C-alpha cells in the first residue's frame, strides 16, 4: 500500500519528498485539485516546497484514513504520509505502492531527470520524534504546564520549526515531535517537553487517586 524509494546514490526518498515532487508536477500540468493533503507529522520542508510553487498544504491527524477523509471532503486528489503512503484519488481509492512508484517514474520520464535531481525541490528540516511511556493518556488540555512549555518552544522556533505532541493510537506513549534548523535545540526541546508532561501526568493521577 506504500512505496519508499531511493535514488541512484542510495539516498532515501520518503513520502514527504515524493509529495513535493508529485504536487509540483501535478500543478504544473493543471492536474492538481485543491491543496496537497498530509499529516501533522509531515516535514515543514514539504510545506515550504509546495508554498514556493503556490500550492497549499492541508494537515490531518496521523493515519491514511484521515488523509483520504480530508481529500474527499475538500475535493483534493493528492495526499499521503511521510511513510510513503501516497494517495491519488484519480487512480485509486487508497494508497497503492505500484501506482505511487509509477507516478514518480512518470515525472522522471517527463523531466528527463534522475530522482536525485527531482528531490532537490524539497529541503528537509531536522526532525526528531521521541516516545515517552505513560501510565494513563491524560488529555493534553488537562496539562497546562506542558501546553505552556510547548507554546514557549514554538515561540523560540518562530516560523522555522514546529512542535507536535500527541498520544500514540496504538501504544501507551506520548509522542513529541519537534523540527527546526538546530538539531541540538530540537532534541533538547523534545526531551524537556516529554519529561515535563510525564511529571505533570503523575501529578494529575496522584490528585485523582489513580
PDB file of C-alpha atoms in Angstrom:
ATOM      1  CA  UNK A   1       0.000   0.000   0.000  1.00  0.00           C
ATOM      2  CA  UNK A   2       3.022   2.290   0.065  1.00  0.00           C
ATOM      3  CA  UNK A   3       6.291   2.953  -1.691  1.00  0.00           C
ATOM      4  CA  UNK A   4       9.606   4.091  -0.260  1.00  0.00           C
ATOM      5  CA  UNK A   5      12.271   4.571  -2.883  1.00  0.00           C
ATOM      6  CA  UNK A   6      15.895   5.623  -3.085  1.00  0.00           C
ATOM      7  CA  UNK A   7      17.860   7.476  -5.745  1.00  0.00           C
ATOM      8  CA  UNK A   8      20.913   6.216  -7.622  1.00  0.00           C
ATOM      9  CA  UNK A   9      23.138   7.301  -4.711  1.00  0.00           C
ATOM     10  CA  UNK A  10      21.165   5.252  -2.207  1.00  0.00           C
ATOM     11  CA  UNK A  11      19.548   8.306  -0.611  1.00  0.00           C
ATOM     12  CA  UNK A  12      16.062   7.695   0.783  1.00  0.00           C
ATOM     13  CA  UNK A  13      13.169   9.479  -0.894  1.00  0.00           C
ATOM     14  CA  UNK A  14      10.340   9.312   1.624  1.00  0.00           C
ATOM     15  CA  UNK A  15       6.680  10.218   1.308  1.00  0.00           C
ATOM     16  CA  UNK A  16       7.208  13.915   2.038  1.00  0.00           C
ATOM     17  CA  UNK A  17       9.730  14.331  -0.766  1.00  0.00           C
ATOM     18  CA  UNK A  18       7.533  12.273  -3.097  1.00  0.00           C
ATOM     19  CA  UNK A  19       4.556  14.519  -2.318  1.00  0.00           C
ATOM     20  CA  UNK A  20       6.646  17.610  -3.036  1.00  0.00           C
ATOM     21  CA  UNK A  21       7.719  16.170  -6.398  1.00  0.00           C
ATOM     22  CA  UNK A  22       4.251  14.969  -7.366  1.00  0.00           C
ATOM     23  CA  UNK A  23       2.423  18.033  -6.060  1.00  0.00           C
ATOM     24  CA  UNK A  24       4.555  20.387  -8.114  1.00  0.00           C
ATOM     25  CA  UNK A  25       4.308  18.101 -11.158  1.00  0.00           C
ATOM     26  CA  UNK A  26       0.510  17.867 -10.910  1.00  0.00           C
ATOM     27  CA  UNK A  27       0.226  21.642 -10.511  1.00  0.00           C
ATOM     28  CA  UNK A  28       2.489  22.353 -13.487  1.00  0.00           C
ATOM     29  CA  UNK A  29       0.260  20.190 -15.686  1.00  0.00           C
ATOM     30  CA  UNK A  30      -3.015  21.592 -14.360  1.00  0.00           C
ATOM     31  CA  UNK A  31      -3.954  18.290 -12.714  1.00  0.00           C
ATOM     32  CA  UNK A  32      -3.847  19.247  -9.045  1.00  0.00           C
ATOM     33  CA  UNK A  33      -7.235  19.799  -7.425  1.00  0.00           C
ATOM     34  CA  UNK A  34      -7.101  21.930  -4.309  1.00  0.00           C
ATOM     35  CA  UNK A  35      -4.230  21.510  -1.876  1.00  0.00           C
ATOM     36  CA  UNK A  36      -1.961  18.570  -1.155  1.00  0.00           C
ATOM     37  CA  UNK A  37      -3.115  16.714   1.971  1.00  0.00           C
ATOM     38  CA  UNK A  38      -0.616  15.339   4.506  1.00  0.00           C
ATOM     39  CA  UNK A  39      -0.482  14.703   8.255  1.00  0.00           C
ATOM     40  CA  UNK A  40       0.754  16.768  11.181  1.00  0.00           C
ATOM     41  CA  UNK A  41       3.951  14.689  11.103  1.00  0.00           C
ATOM     42  CA  UNK A  42       4.968  15.689   7.580  1.00  0.00           C
ATOM     43  CA  UNK A  43       8.159  17.746   7.493  1.00  0.00           C
ATOM     44  CA  UNK A  44       7.871  21.518   7.325  1.00  0.00           C
ATOM     45  CA  UNK A  45      10.147  21.283   4.296  1.00  0.00           C
ATOM     46  CA  UNK A  46       7.194  19.845   2.360  1.00  0.00           C
ATOM     47  CA  UNK A  47       5.056  22.814   3.315  1.00  0.00           C
ATOM     48  CA  UNK A  48       7.790  25.256   2.225  1.00  0.00           C
ATOM     49  CA  UNK A  49       8.389  23.456  -1.093  1.00  0.00           C
ATOM     50  CA  UNK A  50       4.714  23.449  -2.002  1.00  0.00           C
ATOM     51  CA  UNK A  51       4.204  27.039  -0.862  1.00  0.00           C
ATOM     52  CA  UNK A  52       7.051  28.196  -3.119  1.00  0.00           C
ATOM     53  CA  UNK A  53       5.079  26.765  -6.041  1.00  0.00           C
ATOM     54  CA  UNK A  54       1.824  28.385  -4.914  1.00  0.00           C
ATOM     55  CA  UNK A  55       0.394  25.122  -3.581  1.00  0.00           C
ATOM     56  CA  UNK A  56      -1.365  24.796  -0.239  1.00  0.00           C
ATOM     57  CA  UNK A  57      -0.890  22.020   2.310  1.00  0.00           C
ATOM     58  CA  UNK A  58      -3.743  20.689   4.441  1.00  0.00           C
ATOM     59  CA  UNK A  59      -2.704  18.704   7.525  1.00  0.00           C
ATOM     60  CA  UNK A  60      -4.680  15.926   9.215  1.00  0.00           C
ATOM     61  CA  UNK A  61      -4.269  13.574  12.157  1.00  0.00           C
ATOM     62  CA  UNK A  62      -1.843  10.695  11.622  1.00  0.00           C
ATOM     63  CA  UNK A  63      -3.307   7.842   9.578  1.00  0.00           C
ATOM     64  CA  UNK A  64      -4.058   7.360   5.908  1.00  0.00           C
ATOM     65  CA  UNK A  65      -7.791   7.117   6.623  1.00  0.00           C
ATOM     66  CA  UNK A  66      -7.752  10.698   7.909  1.00  0.00           C
ATOM     67  CA  UNK A  67      -5.848  11.809   4.819  1.00  0.00           C
ATOM     68  CA  UNK A  68      -8.362  10.164   2.483  1.00  0.00           C
ATOM     69  CA  UNK A  69     -11.275  11.543   4.502  1.00  0.00           C
ATOM     70  CA  UNK A  70      -9.924  15.090   4.197  1.00  0.00           C
ATOM     71  CA  UNK A  71      -9.166  14.648   0.487  1.00  0.00           C
ATOM     72  CA  UNK A  72     -12.747  13.620  -0.219  1.00  0.00           C
ATOM     73  CA  UNK A  73     -14.186  16.367   1.964  1.00  0.00           C
ATOM     74  CA  UNK A  74     -12.039  19.083   0.371  1.00  0.00           C
ATOM     75  CA  UNK A  75     -12.115  17.738  -3.175  1.00  0.00           C
ATOM     76  CA  UNK A  76      -8.340  17.170  -3.334  1.00  0.00           C
ATOM     77  CA  UNK A  77      -6.732  14.447  -5.425  1.00  0.00           C
ATOM     78  CA  UNK A  78      -3.216  14.099  -3.952  1.00  0.00           C
ATOM     79  CA  UNK A  79      -2.195  13.297  -0.400  1.00  0.00           C
ATOM     80  CA  UNK A  80      -0.171  10.964   1.737  1.00  0.00           C
ATOM     81  CA  UNK A  81       2.122  10.327   4.664  1.00  0.00           C
ATOM     82  CA  UNK A  82       5.831  10.563   5.360  1.00  0.00           C
ATOM     83  CA  UNK A  83       5.909   6.753   5.478  1.00  0.00           C
ATOM     84  CA  UNK A  84       5.482   6.587   1.700  1.00  0.00           C
ATOM     85  CA  UNK A  85       1.746   6.015   1.835  1.00  0.00           C
ATOM     86  CA  UNK A  86       0.690   8.114  -1.170  1.00  0.00           C
ATOM     87  CA  UNK A  87      -2.879   8.527  -2.358  1.00  0.00           C
ATOM     88  CA  UNK A  88      -4.002   9.790  -5.765  1.00  0.00           C
ATOM     89  CA  UNK A  89      -7.768   9.599  -5.987  1.00  0.00           C
ATOM     90  CA  UNK A  90      -7.591   9.920  -9.786  1.00  0.00           C
ATOM     91  CA  UNK A  91      -6.119   6.418  -9.919  1.00  0.00           C
ATOM     92  CA  UNK A  92      -7.009   4.623  -6.676  1.00  0.00           C
ATOM     93  CA  UNK A  93      -9.310   4.927  -3.684  1.00  0.00           C
ATOM     94  CA  UNK A  94      -6.470   4.289  -1.231  1.00  0.00           C
ATOM     95  CA  UNK A  95      -2.691   4.079  -1.093  1.00  0.00           C
ATOM     96  CA  UNK A  96      -1.152   1.825  -3.756  1.00  0.00           C
ATOM     97  CA  UNK A  97       2.604   1.256  -3.896  1.00  0.00           C
ATOM     98  CA  UNK A  98       2.647   0.376  -7.588  1.00  0.00           C
ATOM     99  CA  UNK A  99       0.657   3.462  -8.541  1.00  0.00           C
ATOM    100  CA  UNK A 100       2.936   5.614  -6.390  1.00  0.00           C
ATOM    101  CA  UNK A 101       6.075   4.198  -7.993  1.00  0.00           C
ATOM    102  CA  UNK A 102       4.658   4.651 -11.499  1.00  0.00           C
ATOM    103  CA  UNK A 103       3.708   8.271 -10.798  1.00  0.00           C
ATOM    104  CA  UNK A 104       7.265   9.044  -9.684  1.00  0.00           C
ATOM    105  CA  UNK A 105       8.715   7.233 -12.689  1.00  0.00           C
ATOM    106  CA  UNK A 106       6.392   9.280 -14.878  1.00  0.00           C
ATOM    107  CA  UNK A 107       7.828  12.541 -13.537  1.00  0.00           C
ATOM    108  CA  UNK A 108      11.367  11.242 -14.112  1.00  0.00           C
ATOM    109  CA  UNK A 109      10.489  10.349 -17.711  1.00  0.00           C
ATOM    110  CA  UNK A 110       8.774  13.667 -18.465  1.00  0.00           C
ATOM    111  CA  UNK A 111      11.501  15.761 -16.884  1.00  0.00           C
ATOM    112  CA  UNK A 112      14.367  13.620 -18.135  1.00  0.00           C
ATOM    113  CA  UNK A 113      15.989  13.871 -14.704  1.00  0.00           C
ATOM    114  CA  UNK A 114      17.164  11.337 -12.128  1.00  0.00           C
ATOM    115  CA  UNK A 115      15.248  11.113  -8.865  1.00  0.00           C
ATOM    116  CA  UNK A 116      18.143  12.759  -7.004  1.00  0.00           C
ATOM    117  CA  UNK A 117      17.665  15.942  -9.045  1.00  0.00           C
ATOM    118  CA  UNK A 118      13.892  15.930  -8.652  1.00  0.00           C
ATOM    119  CA  UNK A 119      14.265  15.575  -4.885  1.00  0.00           C
ATOM    120  CA  UNK A 120      16.058  18.935  -4.730  1.00  0.00           C
ATOM    121  CA  UNK A 121      12.659  20.664  -4.787  1.00  0.00           C
ATOM    122  CA  UNK A 122      12.433  19.979  -1.050  1.00  0.00           C
ATOM    123  CA  UNK A 123      14.869  20.804   1.741  1.00  0.00           C
ATOM    124  CA  UNK A 124      14.250  18.599   4.753  1.00  0.00           C
ATOM    125  CA  UNK A 125      14.301  20.264   8.149  1.00  0.00           C
ATOM    126  CA  UNK A 126      15.882  18.287  11.015  1.00  0.00           C
ATOM    127  CA  UNK A 127      13.075  16.443  12.789  1.00  0.00           C
ATOM    128  CA  UNK A 128      13.069  14.362  15.953  1.00  0.00           C
ATOM    129  CA  UNK A 129      10.268  12.183  17.297  1.00  0.00           C
ATOM    130  CA  UNK A 130      10.557  10.836  20.843  1.00  0.00           C
ATOM    131  CA  UNK A 131       8.211   8.491  22.670  1.00  0.00           C
ATOM    132  CA  UNK A 132       7.563   8.670  26.419  1.00  0.00           C
ATOM    133  CA  UNK A 133       5.803   5.800  28.188  1.00  0.00           C
ATOM    134  CA  UNK A 134       2.762   6.960  30.163  1.00  0.00           C
ATOM    135  CA  UNK A 135       0.587   5.235  32.762  1.00  0.00           C
ATOM    136  CA  UNK A 136      -2.533   7.000  31.504  1.00  0.00           C
ATOM    137  CA  UNK A 137      -3.307   9.136  28.471  1.00  0.00           C
ATOM    138  CA  UNK A 138      -4.360  12.252  30.338  1.00  0.00           C
ATOM    139  CA  UNK A 139      -5.826  14.765  27.815  1.00  0.00           C
ATOM    140  CA  UNK A 140      -3.308  17.464  26.958  1.00  0.00           C
ATOM    141  CA  UNK A 141      -5.810  20.176  27.847  1.00  0.00           C
ATOM    142  CA  UNK A 142      -5.508  18.919  31.445  1.00  0.00           C
ATOM    143  CA  UNK A 143      -1.746  19.562  31.385  1.00  0.00           C
ATOM    144  CA  UNK A 144      -1.476  23.386  31.495  1.00  0.00           C
ATOM    145  CA  UNK A 145       2.239  23.492  32.376  1.00  0.00           C
ATOM    146  CA  UNK A 146       3.057  21.242  29.436  1.00  0.00           C
ATOM    147  CA  UNK A 147       0.911  23.214  26.996  1.00  0.00           C
ATOM    148  CA  UNK A 148       2.604  26.460  28.121  1.00  0.00           C
ATOM    149  CA  UNK A 149       6.014  24.839  27.616  1.00  0.00           C
ATOM    150  CA  UNK A 150       5.005  23.691  24.122  1.00  0.00           C
ATOM    151  CA  UNK A 151       3.926  27.237  23.282  1.00  0.00           C
ATOM    152  CA  UNK A 152       7.224  28.611  24.609  1.00  0.00           C
ATOM    153  CA  UNK A 153       9.277  26.277  22.423  1.00  0.00           C
ATOM    154  CA  UNK A 154       7.107  27.043  19.400  1.00  0.00           C
ATOM    155  CA  UNK A 155       7.763  30.747  20.003  1.00  0.00           C
ATOM    156  CA  UNK A 156      11.528  30.086  20.138  1.00  0.00           C
ATOM    157  CA  UNK A 157      11.370  28.218  16.839  1.00  0.00           C
ATOM    158  CA  UNK A 158       9.386  31.018  15.267  1.00  0.00           C
ATOM    159  CA  UNK A 159       8.456  30.239  11.692  1.00  0.00           C
ATOM    160  CA  UNK A 160      11.437  27.901  11.310  1.00  0.00           C
ATOM    161  CA  UNK A 161      10.011  24.856  13.046  1.00  0.00           C
ATOM    162  CA  UNK A 162       7.066  23.105  14.644  1.00  0.00           C
ATOM    163  CA  UNK A 163       6.124  21.151  17.756  1.00  0.00           C
ATOM    164  CA  UNK A 164       3.542  18.358  17.637  1.00  0.00           C
ATOM    165  CA  UNK A 165       2.620  16.489  20.813  1.00  0.00           C
ATOM    166  CA  UNK A 166       0.137  13.627  20.658  1.00  0.00           C
ATOM    167  CA  UNK A 167      -0.600  10.255  22.184  1.00  0.00           C
ATOM    168  CA  UNK A 168       0.068   7.131  20.155  1.00  0.00           C
ATOM    169  CA  UNK A 169      -3.085   5.500  18.893  1.00  0.00           C
ATOM    170  CA  UNK A 170      -1.731   2.004  19.497  1.00  0.00           C
ATOM    171  CA  UNK A 171       0.676   2.248  22.450  1.00  0.00           C
ATOM    172  CA  UNK A 172       0.782   3.816  25.912  1.00  0.00           C
ATOM    173  CA  UNK A 173       3.123   6.507  24.634  1.00  0.00           C
ATOM    174  CA  UNK A 174       3.216  10.268  24.403  1.00  0.00           C
ATOM    175  CA  UNK A 175       4.937  11.214  21.152  1.00  0.00           C
ATOM    176  CA  UNK A 176       6.781  14.504  20.953  1.00  0.00           C
ATOM    177  CA  UNK A 177       7.848  15.719  17.506  1.00  0.00           C
ATOM    178  CA  UNK A 178       9.988  18.807  17.156  1.00  0.00           C
ATOM    179  CA  UNK A 179      11.540  20.136  13.972  1.00  0.00           C
ATOM    180  CA  UNK A 180      13.705  23.136  13.293  1.00  0.00           C
ATOM    181  CA  UNK A 181      17.049  24.279  11.977  1.00  0.00           C
ATOM    182  CA  UNK A 182      19.229  23.448  15.012  1.00  0.00           C
ATOM    183  CA  UNK A 183      19.352  19.716  15.812  1.00  0.00           C
ATOM    184  CA  UNK A 184      20.610  20.226  19.351  1.00  0.00           C
ATOM    185  CA  UNK A 185      17.790  22.653  20.040  1.00  0.00           C
ATOM    186  CA  UNK A 186      15.070  20.314  18.812  1.00  0.00           C
ATOM    187  CA  UNK A 187      16.429  17.301  20.742  1.00  0.00           C
ATOM    188  CA  UNK A 188      16.603  19.366  23.932  1.00  0.00           C
ATOM    189  CA  UNK A 189      13.093  20.729  23.362  1.00  0.00           C
ATOM    190  CA  UNK A 190      11.626  17.262  22.803  1.00  0.00           C
ATOM    191  CA  UNK A 191      13.258  15.942  25.982  1.00  0.00           C
ATOM    192  CA  UNK A 192      12.132  18.901  28.059  1.00  0.00           C
ATOM    193  CA  UNK A 193       8.538  18.713  26.836  1.00  0.00           C
ATOM    194  CA  UNK A 194       8.337  14.938  27.286  1.00  0.00           C
ATOM    195  CA  UNK A 195       9.774  14.979  30.796  1.00  0.00           C
ATOM    196  CA  UNK A 196       7.546  17.886  31.848  1.00  0.00           C
ATOM    197  CA  UNK A 197       4.488  16.050  30.523  1.00  0.00           C
ATOM    198  CA  UNK A 198       5.390  12.854  32.399  1.00  0.00           C
ATOM    199  CA  UNK A 199       5.815  14.769  35.663  1.00  0.00           C
ATOM    200  CA  UNK A 200       2.514  16.590  35.186  1.00  0.00           C
ATOM    201  CA  UNK A 201       0.680  13.380  34.306  1.00  0.00           C
ATOM    202  CA  UNK A 202       1.955  11.775  37.525  1.00  0.00           C
ATOM    203  CA  UNK A 203       0.676  14.802  39.452  1.00  0.00           C
ATOM    204  CA  UNK A 204      -2.750  14.682  37.823  1.00  0.00           C
ATOM    205  CA  UNK A 205      -3.106  10.954  38.525  1.00  0.00           C
ATOM    206  CA  UNK A 206      -2.000  11.422  42.131  1.00  0.00           C
ATOM    207  CA  UNK A 207      -4.633  14.112  42.643  1.00  0.00           C
ATOM    208  CA  UNK A 208      -7.328  11.900  41.172  1.00  0.00           C
ATOM    209  CA  UNK A 209      -6.230   8.912  43.251  1.00  0.00           C
ATOM    210  CA  UNK A 210      -5.418   6.773  40.170  1.00  0.00           C
TER     211      UNK A 210
END
